Amino acid sequence: MLAIRTKNLGKEFWRQKKASGLLGSVRSLYQQDKERVVAVRSLDLEIAAGESVAFIGPNGAGKSTTIKMLTGILHPSYGEAQVLGLTPWQERQRLAFHIGTVFGQKSQLWYHLPPADSFFLLGRIYELDQRTFEQRQAELVERFELKEFFHVPVRKLSLGQRMRAELAAALLHAPQVLFLDEPTIGLDVVARQSMRNLIKEINSLGITVFLTSHDTGDIENLCRRVIMIDNGNLVIDQSINSLKRDHLAAKIIRVRLEHPVEGLPPIDGAQVLKHKGAGLKISLDTKKLSVDELYMRLRQLAPIADITIGDPPLEDIIANIYRHNQGGGEGHELEQEVAQI
Amino acid sequence: MSWSKKWRKYSAVAITAAQSRAAYWQEMGARTFFFAIVLFTFSGLWGRIIGTDGTLAGYSRQQLVWYLTLTEAITLSATSLLQEVEQDVKTGQIAYLLAKPLNYLLYQAAYYFGEMAVTTSLNFLAGGLVAWALVGLPAITLSGLAQALILVVLGAAVRFCLLAAIALLSFFVEESRPFYWIYSKFIFTLGGLFLPIDLYPDFFRRLAALLPFQSITYGPARAFISGDWGQFANSANMALLWCLALTGLLSWEFAKGVKQINVNGG
């Protein structure tokens, strides 16, 4: 069963332009220049119920616009979308009962009140009867370990505690799809790990997770599939493993030789990233040179004491794809039409 | 949706807003201090103008002080409505509230009434104690109290519509504060904040009687000190009429604003 499906979904906006300086300000009083901005272009998506998907892209790529269309806040300019079988912008209120949202930079908890009060309010907003509310609240307090600070005003909580409470609050009405936007932003390593574990746990219960994050750790740890958009276009829709396979022509090789070597002869396909005494860090382009060939070439320099072969971080892969798209082809350019009104 | 569920939902918003507002007790303390100074000053002023036993257009010094106590209690019970809505619109937070099973305007109205209930009651309690100390208790009737209470609620509804309409201007203009400034000056003058509008020159009295501002301050305070049923009926009708008209305006403005998000982006 599909949780989210979009077909040819697109959104265009008009954005006002103003020339700089005083003259520009005066001119804008009687003549307004507007440009058409394509925020999302013909997006086709199919996300199965229970999937965990990372929806990524550089700033201004169209992620928020897509989420707003999927939650019914924005009407698309064209195309179709179904979330849990409902058309979001036509049945926004009905859909709202079945989706949850966590926005790392926007809180749904009341700042001066303890989480318990916000939970009470959310229980009423989502029209839970008293028994269901109490049962759900008790489950979430236990699962998310909120007990020690459940009655402490939110302003006195650490960011990690607040985000745990935010996530639990988003689940109070037992949503089937959870939209997460930068859920770990600003968290320390321990709190981030704890949030990730909780999100994994939520997903294992069958809740579809739609994650937007710039943190590749979140993407790698939480999602099996990655959807990337850039300038409103779908750039990538594949599993994280195949993304790595397809875009990982490079390997990072760390070598420790038996004795230090002075300088290295240039090797086609291998780029020395770091060299200190007997230690080497090499980026290997496996399309040009195999690991075995590199090993043999290194052995000619000195016996090898230790070697590790790794993939470059996902962050580098994603950054490369972003850069490649920005360099971009015709289809990736922002379509703008200037109209004078 | 059933009415009881709707009532439970929005009453919970009001209760939560009231609880949250109570956290700002330092701010409320400062307002109360300012309130006491205003009452003290005006009590002295009217004492000078009309004497302890004289009257001004039929109002005694005691009545004028208690009139001011209620109008100031209402005016000083500023809520965070303007900032909340303005922030929601400017930061895009409105989009996230729209993703909940809520009517945004009803949500804001419930929020406003929750905050108002706390601030107006506390202001009136504190101001009442000062007024009592300055001029003694007025001859208030139970019907005058009931009339004032009803008109305070109706006036608060009119005030909500006006403030929300100003705040929603953020959809269309960069800064809605200047409009709030104009509104607050109208409350000072045509709302009869310091003096009952009966004391105004004829033209201004008639003008003020037709505008919504007097429903917010003059109507409830006048009922409180006079308890006159005829006057109450006039004030209530006017407040209801303005509520209806402004609700229409507010809904239209909100629909236009939301459309604006769709045209110009979130």
Coordinates of C-alpha atoms in Angstrom, one line a residue:
Chain A
M1 CA 0.0 0.0 0.0
L2 CA 1.2 3.5 -0.9
A3 CA 1.5 6.1 1.8
I4 CA 2.5 8.9 -0.5
R5 CA 2.0 9.2 -4.3
T6 CA 2.6 12.2 -6.5
K7 CA 2.2 12.4 -10.2
N8 CA 3.5 15.4 -12.2
L9 CA 3.3 17.5 -9.1
G10 CA 4.5 21.1 -9.6
K11 CA 4.4 24.5 -7.9
E12 CA 5.2 27.9 -9.3
F13 CA 5.3 31.2 -7.4
W14 CA 5.6 34.8 -8.3
R15 CA 8.4 36.6 -6.6
Q16 CA 8.7 40.3 -6.4
K17 CA 11.9 42.0 -7.5
K18 CA 13.2 45.4 -6.5
A19 CA 16.1 47.3 -7.9
S20 CA 18.6 48.4 -5.3
G21 CA 19.0 51.9 -4.0
L22 CA 16.6 54.8 -3.4
L23 CA 15.6 55.1 -7.0
G24 CA 14.7 51.4 -7.1
S25 CA 12.5 51.8 -4.0
V26 CA 10.7 54.8 -5.6
R27 CA 10.3 52.9 -8.9
S28 CA 8.8 49.9 -7.1
L29 CA 6.0 52.1 -5.9
Y30 CA 4.5 52.4 -9.4
Q31 CA 6.2 49.6 -11.3
Q32 CA 6.5 46.1 -9.8
D33 CA 8.8 43.6 -11.4
K34 CA 7.9 40.0 -10.7
E35 CA 9.6 36.8 -11.6
R36 CA 8.1 33.4 -11.9
V37 CA 9.9 30.8 -9.8
V38 CA 9.5 27.1 -10.4
A39 CA 9.7 25.7 -6.9
V40 CA 8.8 22.1 -7.8
R41 CA 8.7 20.7 -11.3
S42 CA 6.7 17.6 -12.3
L43 CA 7.5 15.5 -9.3
D44 CA 6.6 11.8 -9.5
L45 CA 7.0 9.9 -6.2
E46 CA 5.8 6.6 -4.8
I47 CA 6.5 5.9 -1.1
A48 CA 5.1 2.7 0.4
A49 CA 3.6 2.5 3.8
G50 CA 6.2 1.9 6.5
E51 CA 9.1 3.1 4.4
S52 CA 11.7 5.5 5.8
V53 CA 12.7 8.0 3.1
A54 CA 15.2 10.8 3.2
F55 CA 14.0 13.8 1.1
I56 CA 17.0 15.9 0.6
G57 CA 18.4 18.8 -1.5
P58 CA 20.3 22.0 -1.1
N59 CA 18.7 25.1 0.4
G60 CA 16.0 26.4 -1.9
A61 CA 15.7 23.1 -3.8
G62 CA 11.9 22.9 -3.2
K63 CA 11.8 20.5 -0.2
S64 CA 9.7 22.7 2.1
T65 CA 7.3 23.5 -0.8
T66 CA 6.9 19.8 -1.5
I67 CA 6.2 19.0 2.2
K68 CA 3.7 21.9 2.4
M69 CA 1.9 20.4 -0.6
L70 CA 1.9 17.0 0.9
T71 CA 0.5 18.3 4.2
G72 CA -2.2 20.3 2.4
I73 CA -0.9 23.7 3.3
L74 CA -0.1 24.7 -0.3
H75 CA -2.1 24.1 -3.4
P76 CA 0.0 22.8 -6.3
S77 CA 0.1 24.7 -9.6
Y78 CA -0.5 21.4 -11.4
G79 CA -0.4 17.6 -10.9
E80 CA -1.8 15.2 -8.3
A81 CA -0.9 13.9 -4.9
Q82 CA -2.3 11.4 -2.5
V83 CA -1.2 11.0 1.1
L84 CA -2.9 8.0 2.7
G85 CA -5.4 8.0 -0.1
L86 CA -6.4 11.6 0.6
T87 CA -5.7 14.7 -1.6
P88 CA -4.0 16.9 0.9
W89 CA -5.1 20.3 -0.2
Q90 CA -8.7 19.2 -0.6
E91 CA -8.9 17.2 2.6
R92 CA -6.4 19.0 4.8
Q93 CA -8.2 18.7 8.1
R94 CA -9.1 15.0 7.6
L95 CA -5.5 14.3 6.6
A96 CA -4.2 16.2 9.7
F97 CA -5.6 13.5 12.0
H98 CA -3.3 10.9 10.3
I99 CA 0.0 12.7 9.9
G100 CA 2.5 14.0 12.4
T101 CA 5.1 16.7 12.0
V102 CA 8.3 17.6 13.8
F103 CA 10.2 20.6 12.7
G104 CA 13.5 20.9 14.4
Q105 CA 13.5 24.7 14.3
K106 CA 9.8 25.3 15.1
S107 CA 8.4 24.0 18.4
Q108 CA 4.9 22.8 18.9
L109 CA 5.4 22.7 22.7
W110 CA 4.4 25.8 24.7
Y111 CA 7.5 27.5 25.9
H112 CA 6.4 28.5 29.4
L113 CA 4.5 25.3 30.2
P114 CA 5.6 21.8 30.9
P115 CA 5.2 19.2 28.1
A116 CA 2.3 17.7 30.1
D117 CA 0.2 20.8 29.3
S118 CA 1.1 20.7 25.6
F119 CA 0.2 17.0 25.5
F120 CA -3.2 17.8 27.1
L121 CA -3.8 20.5 24.4
L122 CA -2.7 18.2 21.6
G123 CA -5.0 15.5 22.9
R124 CA -7.9 17.9 22.6
I125 CA -6.8 19.2 19.2
Y126 CA -6.6 15.7 17.8
E127 CA -10.0 14.9 19.5
L128 CA -8.7 11.9 21.5
D129 CA -11.1 10.6 24.1
Q130 CA -9.8 10.8 27.7
R131 CA -9.0 7.1 27.9
T132 CA -7.1 6.9 24.6
F133 CA -5.3 10.1 25.5
E134 CA -4.2 8.8 28.9
Q135 CA -3.1 5.5 27.5
R136 CA -1.1 7.0 24.6
Q137 CA 0.5 9.6 26.9
A138 CA 1.6 7.0 29.3
E139 CA 3.1 4.8 26.5
L140 CA 5.0 7.8 25.1
V141 CA 6.2 9.1 28.4
E142 CA 7.7 5.6 29.1
R143 CA 9.0 4.9 25.6
F144 CA 10.6 8.4 25.2
E145 CA 11.7 8.5 28.9
L146 CA 10.0 11.9 29.5
K147 CA 9.0 11.2 33.1
E148 CA 11.7 13.1 34.8
F149 CA 11.0 16.4 33.0
F150 CA 7.3 15.9 31.9
H151 CA 6.2 18.5 34.4
V152 CA 9.0 21.0 34.0
P153 CA 8.5 24.1 31.8
V154 CA 9.8 23.6 28.3
R155 CA 12.1 26.7 28.7
K156 CA 14.0 24.9 31.4
L157 CA 14.7 21.7 29.3
S158 CA 17.8 20.9 27.4
L159 CA 17.5 20.8 23.6
G160 CA 17.8 17.1 23.6
Q161 CA 15.0 16.7 26.2
R162 CA 12.8 19.2 24.2
M163 CA 13.3 17.3 21.0
R164 CA 12.4 14.0 22.6
A165 CA 9.2 15.6 23.9
E166 CA 8.5 17.2 20.5
L167 CA 8.8 13.8 18.8
A168 CA 6.6 12.1 21.4
A169 CA 4.0 15.0 21.0
A170 CA 3.9 14.4 17.3
L171 CA 3.0 10.8 17.9
L172 CA 0.2 11.4 20.4
H173 CA -2.6 10.9 17.9
A174 CA -0.9 7.8 16.4
P175 CA -0.1 9.2 12.9
Q176 CA 0.6 6.9 10.0
V177 CA 3.0 9.2 8.3
L178 CA 5.6 11.3 10.1
F179 CA 7.2 14.3 8.5
L180 CA 10.5 15.2 10.1
D181 CA 12.3 18.3 9.2
E182 CA 15.8 18.6 10.6
P183 CA 14.9 16.6 13.8
T184 CA 18.4 16.5 15.1
I185 CA 19.6 20.0 14.4
G186 CA 21.7 21.5 17.2
L187 CA 21.7 18.3 19.2
D188 CA 24.9 16.9 20.8
V189 CA 26.2 13.5 19.8
V190 CA 24.5 11.6 22.6
A191 CA 21.1 13.3 22.1
R192 CA 21.4 12.9 18.4
Q193 CA 22.0 9.2 18.7
S194 CA 19.1 8.9 21.1
M195 CA 16.8 10.7 18.7
R196 CA 17.9 8.5 15.8
N197 CA 17.2 5.4 17.9
L198 CA 13.7 6.6 18.7
I199 CA 13.0 7.5 15.1
K200 CA 14.2 4.0 14.0
E201 CA 11.9 2.5 16.7
I202 CA 8.9 4.5 15.4
N203 CA 9.6 3.4 11.8
S204 CA 9.8 -0.3 13.0
L205 CA 6.3 0.1 14.3
G206 CA 5.2 0.6 10.7
I207 CA 5.0 4.4 10.6
T208 CA 6.1 5.9 7.3
V209 CA 9.0 8.4 8.0
F210 CA 9.6 11.2 5.6
L211 CA 12.8 12.9 6.7
T212 CA 14.3 16.1 5.5
S213 CA 17.8 16.7 6.8
H214 CA 21.1 18.2 5.9
D215 CA 22.7 15.8 8.4
T216 CA 24.0 12.8 6.4
G217 CA 24.3 10.9 9.6
D218 CA 20.5 11.1 10.0
I219 CA 20.1 10.0 6.3
E220 CA 22.5 7.1 6.6
N221 CA 21.2 5.9 9.9
L222 CA 17.5 6.3 9.5
C223 CA 16.7 5.8 5.8
R224 CA 17.0 3.1 3.2
R225 CA 16.0 5.3 0.4
V226 CA 17.0 8.7 -0.6
I227 CA 15.1 11.2 -2.8
M228 CA 17.0 14.2 -3.9
I229 CA 15.6 17.3 -5.5
D230 CA 17.4 20.3 -6.8
N231 CA 15.9 23.5 -8.3
G232 CA 12.5 21.8 -8.2
N233 CA 13.7 18.7 -10.2
L234 CA 13.9 15.2 -9.0
V235 CA 17.6 14.3 -9.3
I236 CA 17.9 11.0 -7.5
D237 CA 15.4 8.4 -6.2
Q238 CA 17.2 5.3 -5.1
S239 CA 18.4 3.2 -2.2
I240 CA 21.2 4.6 -0.2
N241 CA 23.3 1.5 -1.0
S242 CA 22.8 1.9 -4.7
L243 CA 23.5 5.6 -4.4
K244 CA 26.9 4.8 -2.8
R245 CA 27.6 2.1 -5.4
D246 CA 26.7 4.4 -8.3
H247 CA 28.5 7.4 -7.1
L248 CA 31.4 5.7 -5.4
A249 CA 34.0 5.4 -8.0
A250 CA 36.4 6.5 -5.3
K251 CA 37.7 4.6 -2.3
I252 CA 39.7 6.1 0.6
I253 CA 42.8 4.0 1.2
R254 CA 44.8 4.4 4.4
V255 CA 48.2 2.7 4.4
R256 CA 50.9 2.4 6.9
L257 CA 54.2 1.2 5.4
E258 CA 56.9 -0.6 7.3
H259 CA 59.2 2.4 7.0
P260 CA 58.9 6.0 6.0
V261 CA 59.2 6.9 2.3
E262 CA 60.3 10.2 0.7
G263 CA 57.9 11.4 -2.0
L264 CA 55.8 9.2 -4.2
P265 CA 55.8 8.7 -7.9
P266 CA 52.6 10.0 -9.6
I267 CA 50.1 7.1 -10.0
D268 CA 47.3 7.6 -12.5
G269 CA 43.9 7.2 -10.7
A270 CA 45.4 7.6 -7.2
Q271 CA 45.6 11.0 -5.4
V272 CA 47.6 11.3 -2.2
L273 CA 45.4 13.2 0.3
K274 CA 47.9 13.0 3.1
H275 CA 51.4 11.8 3.5
K276 CA 53.4 11.8 6.8
G277 CA 56.4 9.5 7.3
A278 CA 55.2 6.0 6.7
G279 CA 51.5 6.9 6.7
L280 CA 49.5 7.6 3.6
K281 CA 45.9 8.6 2.8
I282 CA 45.0 8.0 -0.8
S283 CA 41.8 8.7 -2.8
L284 CA 41.5 6.0 -5.4
D285 CA 39.5 6.2 -8.6
T286 CA 38.5 2.6 -9.1
K287 CA 37.5 3.3 -12.7
K288 CA 41.1 4.0 -13.5
L289 CA 43.0 1.8 -11.1
S290 CA 42.0 -1.2 -9.1
V291 CA 42.6 -1.6 -5.4
D292 CA 44.8 -4.6 -6.2
E293 CA 47.0 -2.6 -8.7
L294 CA 47.4 0.2 -6.2
Y295 CA 48.4 -2.4 -3.5
M296 CA 51.1 -3.8 -5.8
R297 CA 52.4 -0.3 -6.6
L298 CA 52.6 0.6 -3.0
R299 CA 54.4 -2.7 -2.2
Q300 CA 57.1 -1.7 -4.6
L301 CA 57.8 1.3 -2.3
A302 CA 57.9 -0.6 1.0
P303 CA 56.3 -3.6 2.7
I304 CA 52.8 -2.7 3.9
A305 CA 52.3 -2.9 7.7
D306 CA 48.6 -2.1 7.6
I307 CA 45.9 -1.1 5.1
T308 CA 42.2 0.0 5.4
I309 CA 39.8 0.5 2.5
G310 CA 36.8 2.7 3.0
D311 CA 34.1 4.6 1.2
P312 CA 34.1 8.4 1.2
P313 CA 31.6 9.8 3.6
L314 CA 28.0 10.1 2.3
E315 CA 28.3 13.9 2.8
D316 CA 31.0 14.0 0.1
I317 CA 28.9 12.1 -2.3
I318 CA 25.9 14.3 -1.7
A319 CA 28.0 17.5 -1.9
N320 CA 29.4 16.2 -5.3
I321 CA 25.9 15.6 -6.7
Y322 CA 24.8 19.1 -5.5
R323 CA 27.8 20.7 -7.1
H324 CA 27.3 18.7 -10.3
N325 CA 23.7 19.9 -10.5
Q326 CA 24.6 23.5 -9.8
G327 CA 27.1 23.3 -12.7
G328 CA 24.0 21.9 -14.2
G329 CA 22.4 21.1 -17.4
E330 CA 19.6 23.0 -19.1
G331 CA 16.9 21.1 -17.2
H332 CA 18.3 22.0 -13.8
E333 CA 18.2 25.7 -14.2
L334 CA 15.8 27.8 -12.4
E335 CA 13.1 28.9 -14.8
Q336 CA 12.4 32.5 -14.4
E337 CA 10.3 34.8 -16.5
V338 CA 10.3 38.4 -15.8
A339 CA 7.0 40.1 -16.2
Q340 CA 6.3 43.7 -15.7
I341 CA 3.1 44.6 -14.0
Chain B
M1 CA -17.3 17.6 13.8
S2 CA -19.6 17.7 16.8
W3 CA -20.0 20.9 18.7
S4 CA -18.8 19.3 21.9
K5 CA -15.6 18.2 20.4
K6 CA -15.1 21.6 18.9
W7 CA -15.8 23.2 22.3
R8 CA -13.4 20.9 24.0
K9 CA -10.7 21.7 21.5
Y10 CA -10.9 25.4 21.6
S11 CA -11.6 25.6 25.3
A12 CA -8.3 23.6 25.8
V13 CA -6.5 26.2 23.7
A14 CA -8.0 29.0 25.9
I15 CA -7.0 27.2 29.1
T16 CA -3.5 26.5 27.9
A17 CA -3.1 30.2 26.8
A18 CA -4.4 31.4 30.2
Q19 CA -1.9 29.1 32.0
S20 CA 0.9 30.3 29.7
R21 CA 0.0 33.9 30.3
A22 CA 0.2 33.5 34.0
A23 CA 3.9 32.8 33.6
Y24 CA 4.5 36.4 32.7
W25 CA 3.8 37.6 36.3
Q26 CA 6.7 40.1 36.4
E27 CA 5.2 41.9 33.3
M28 CA 1.8 41.9 34.9
G29 CA 3.3 43.3 38.1
A30 CA 4.8 46.2 36.2
R31 CA 1.5 46.9 34.5
T32 CA -0.3 46.9 37.8
F33 CA 2.2 49.5 39.2
F34 CA 1.6 51.7 36.1
F35 CA -2.1 51.2 36.5
A36 CA -2.0 52.4 40.1
I37 CA -0.1 55.6 39.1
V38 CA -2.7 56.3 36.4
L39 CA -5.5 55.9 38.8
F40 CA -3.8 58.0 41.4
T41 CA -3.1 60.8 38.9
F42 CA -6.6 60.9 37.5
S43 CA -8.2 60.7 40.9
G44 CA -6.3 63.8 41.9
L45 CA -7.1 65.6 38.6
W46 CA -10.8 65.0 38.9
G47 CA -10.7 66.0 42.6
R48 CA -9.2 69.3 41.5
I49 CA -11.7 69.9 38.6
I50 CA -15.0 68.8 40.2
G51 CA -14.2 68.6 43.9
T52 CA -15.0 65.7 46.2
D53 CA -18.7 66.1 46.1
G54 CA -19.3 67.8 42.7
T55 CA -20.2 66.2 39.4
L56 CA -19.1 66.5 35.8
A57 CA -22.0 66.1 33.3
G58 CA -23.7 63.9 35.9
Y59 CA -20.7 61.8 36.8
S60 CA -19.2 61.9 40.3
R61 CA -15.5 61.7 40.9
Q62 CA -16.0 58.2 42.3
Q63 CA -17.8 57.1 39.2
L64 CA -15.1 58.6 36.9
V65 CA -12.4 56.8 38.9
W66 CA -14.2 53.5 38.7
Y67 CA -15.0 54.1 35.0
L68 CA -11.3 54.5 34.4
T69 CA -10.5 51.5 36.5
L70 CA -12.4 49.2 34.1
T71 CA -11.4 50.9 30.8
E72 CA -7.7 50.8 31.9
A73 CA -8.1 47.2 33.1
I74 CA -9.3 46.3 29.6
T75 CA -6.8 48.4 27.7
L76 CA -3.8 47.2 29.8
S77 CA -4.7 43.6 29.4
A78 CA -2.7 43.5 26.2
T79 CA -2.4 40.0 24.9
S80 CA 0.3 38.6 22.6
L81 CA -2.2 38.3 19.7
L82 CA -0.6 40.9 17.5
Q83 CA 2.9 39.5 18.0
E84 CA 1.7 35.9 17.7
V85 CA -0.2 36.3 14.4
E86 CA 2.5 38.7 12.9
Q87 CA 5.2 36.2 13.8
D88 CA 3.2 33.3 12.4
V89 CA 2.7 35.1 9.1
K90 CA 6.3 36.5 8.8
T91 CA 8.1 33.3 9.8
G92 CA 5.8 30.9 8.0
Q93 CA 4.8 29.2 11.3
I94 CA 1.2 29.7 10.1
A95 CA 1.9 26.9 7.6
Y96 CA 2.6 24.5 10.5
L97 CA -0.5 25.5 12.4
L98 CA -2.5 24.9 9.3
A99 CA -1.3 21.4 9.2
K100 CA -3.2 20.6 12.4
P101 CA -6.9 19.9 12.6
L102 CA -7.7 23.4 13.6
N103 CA -9.4 26.5 12.3
Y104 CA -6.6 29.1 12.5
L105 CA -8.9 32.0 13.4
L106 CA -10.8 30.1 16.0
Y107 CA -7.5 28.9 17.5
Q108 CA -6.3 32.5 17.7
A109 CA -9.6 33.7 19.2
A110 CA -9.5 31.0 21.9
Y111 CA -5.9 31.9 22.6
Y112 CA -6.8 35.5 22.9
F113 CA -9.8 34.9 25.2
G114 CA -7.7 32.7 27.4
E115 CA -5.0 35.4 27.9
M116 CA -7.6 38.1 28.2
A117 CA -9.5 36.3 31.0
V118 CA -6.3 36.2 33.1
T119 CA -5.0 39.7 32.4
T120 CA -8.3 41.6 32.6
S121 CA -9.3 39.9 35.8
L122 CA -6.0 40.5 37.5
N123 CA -5.8 44.1 36.3
F124 CA -9.3 44.8 37.5
L125 CA -8.6 43.2 40.9
A126 CA -5.5 45.2 41.4
G127 CA -7.0 48.4 40.0
G128 CA -10.1 47.9 42.0
L129 CA -8.1 47.8 45.2
V130 CA -6.4 51.0 44.3
A131 CA -9.7 52.7 43.3
W132 CA -11.3 51.5 46.5
A133 CA -8.5 53.0 48.6
L134 CA -8.7 56.3 46.7
V135 CA -12.5 56.9 46.4
G136 CA -14.2 54.0 48.1
L137 CA -16.6 51.5 46.7
P138 CA -19.2 52.7 44.2
A139 CA -22.9 51.9 44.5
I140 CA -22.7 49.0 42.0
T141 CA -25.8 46.9 41.4
L142 CA -25.8 43.2 40.5
S143 CA -27.4 44.0 37.2
G144 CA -24.7 46.6 36.5
L145 CA -22.1 44.0 37.2
A146 CA -23.8 41.4 34.9
Q147 CA -24.2 44.0 32.1
A148 CA -20.5 45.0 32.4
L149 CA -19.4 41.4 32.3
I150 CA -21.4 40.7 29.1
L151 CA -20.2 43.8 27.5
V152 CA -16.6 43.1 28.4
V153 CA -16.9 39.8 26.6
L154 CA -18.6 41.3 23.6
G155 CA -16.0 44.2 23.6
A156 CA -13.2 41.6 23.8
A157 CA -14.7 39.9 20.7
V158 CA -14.7 43.2 18.8
R159 CA -11.2 43.9 20.0
F160 CA -10.0 40.5 18.8
C161 CA -11.5 41.1 15.4
L162 CA -9.8 44.5 15.1
L163 CA -6.4 43.2 16.4
A164 CA -6.4 40.1 14.3
A165 CA -7.4 42.1 11.2
I166 CA -4.4 44.4 11.9
A167 CA -2.1 41.5 12.5
L168 CA -3.2 39.7 9.3
L169 CA -2.2 42.8 7.3
S170 CA 1.3 41.2 7.6
F171 CA 0.3 39.1 4.7
F172 CA 0.2 42.2 2.5
V173 CA 2.4 44.8 4.0
E174 CA 5.9 44.6 5.5
E175 CA 5.0 46.1 8.9
S176 CA 1.6 46.1 10.6
R177 CA 2.7 48.0 13.7
P178 CA 1.8 51.5 12.3
F179 CA -1.8 50.3 12.0
Y180 CA -1.8 49.1 15.6
W181 CA -0.5 52.5 16.6
I182 CA -3.4 54.2 14.9
Y183 CA -5.8 51.7 16.5
S184 CA -4.5 52.4 20.0
K185 CA -4.9 56.2 19.4
F186 CA -8.6 55.6 18.4
I187 CA -9.1 53.6 21.6
F188 CA -7.6 56.5 23.6
T189 CA -9.9 59.0 21.9
L190 CA -13.0 57.6 20.3
G191 CA -13.0 54.5 22.6
G192 CA -13.5 56.8 25.7
L193 CA -10.5 55.5 27.6
F194 CA -10.1 58.3 30.0
L195 CA -13.5 60.0 29.9
P196 CA -17.0 58.7 29.0
I197 CA -17.9 59.7 25.5
D198 CA -21.0 61.4 26.8
L199 CA -18.6 64.2 27.9
Y200 CA -17.4 64.8 24.3
P201 CA -18.6 67.6 22.0
D202 CA -21.8 66.5 20.1
F203 CA -20.1 65.7 16.8
F204 CA -17.4 63.5 18.3
R205 CA -19.9 61.8 20.7
R206 CA -22.1 60.8 17.7
L207 CA -19.1 59.7 15.7
A208 CA -17.7 57.6 18.6
A209 CA -21.1 56.0 19.2
L210 CA -21.0 54.6 15.7
L211 CA -17.5 53.2 15.7
P212 CA -16.4 49.9 17.2
F213 CA -13.8 51.4 19.6
Q214 CA -16.4 52.4 22.2
S215 CA -17.7 48.8 22.4
I216 CA -14.3 47.8 23.8
T217 CA -13.9 50.3 26.6
Y218 CA -16.8 52.8 27.0
G219 CA -19.7 50.3 26.7
P220 CA -18.6 48.0 29.5
A221 CA -17.4 50.7 31.9
R222 CA -20.5 52.8 31.4
A223 CA -22.7 49.8 32.2
F224 CA -20.5 49.1 35.3
I225 CA -21.1 52.5 36.8
S226 CA -24.7 53.1 35.7
G227 CA -26.4 49.7 35.3
D228 CA -28.8 51.3 32.8
W229 CA -30.7 48.6 30.8
G230 CA -31.5 50.9 27.9
Q231 CA -27.9 51.9 27.5
F232 CA -26.8 48.2 27.9
A233 CA -29.1 47.1 25.1
N234 CA -27.7 49.9 22.8
S235 CA -24.1 48.9 23.6
A236 CA -24.7 45.2 23.2
N237 CA -26.5 45.6 19.9
M238 CA -23.7 47.8 18.6
A239 CA -21.0 45.4 19.8
L240 CA -22.9 42.4 18.1
L241 CA -23.2 44.3 14.9
W242 CA -19.5 45.2 14.8
C243 CA -18.6 41.6 15.7
L244 CA -20.6 40.3 12.7
A245 CA -19.2 42.9 10.3
L246 CA -15.6 42.5 11.5
T247 CA -15.8 38.7 11.5
G248 CA -16.8 38.9 7.8
L249 CA -13.9 41.2 7.2
L250 CA -11.5 39.0 9.1
S251 CA -12.5 35.8 7.2
W252 CA -12.2 37.6 3.9
E253 CA -8.8 38.9 4.8
F254 CA -7.6 35.5 6.1
A255 CA -8.8 33.8 2.9
K256 CA -7.0 36.4 0.8
G257 CA -3.8 36.0 3.0
V258 CA -3.8 32.2 2.6
K259 CA -4.2 32.6 -1.1
Q260 CA -1.2 34.9 -1.0
I261 CA 0.9 32.1 0.4
N262 CA -0.2 30.0 -2.6
V263 CA 0.7 32.7 -5.1
N264 CA 3.9 34.0 -3.5
G265 CA 5.2 31.0 -1.7
G266 CA 5.4 29.7 1.8

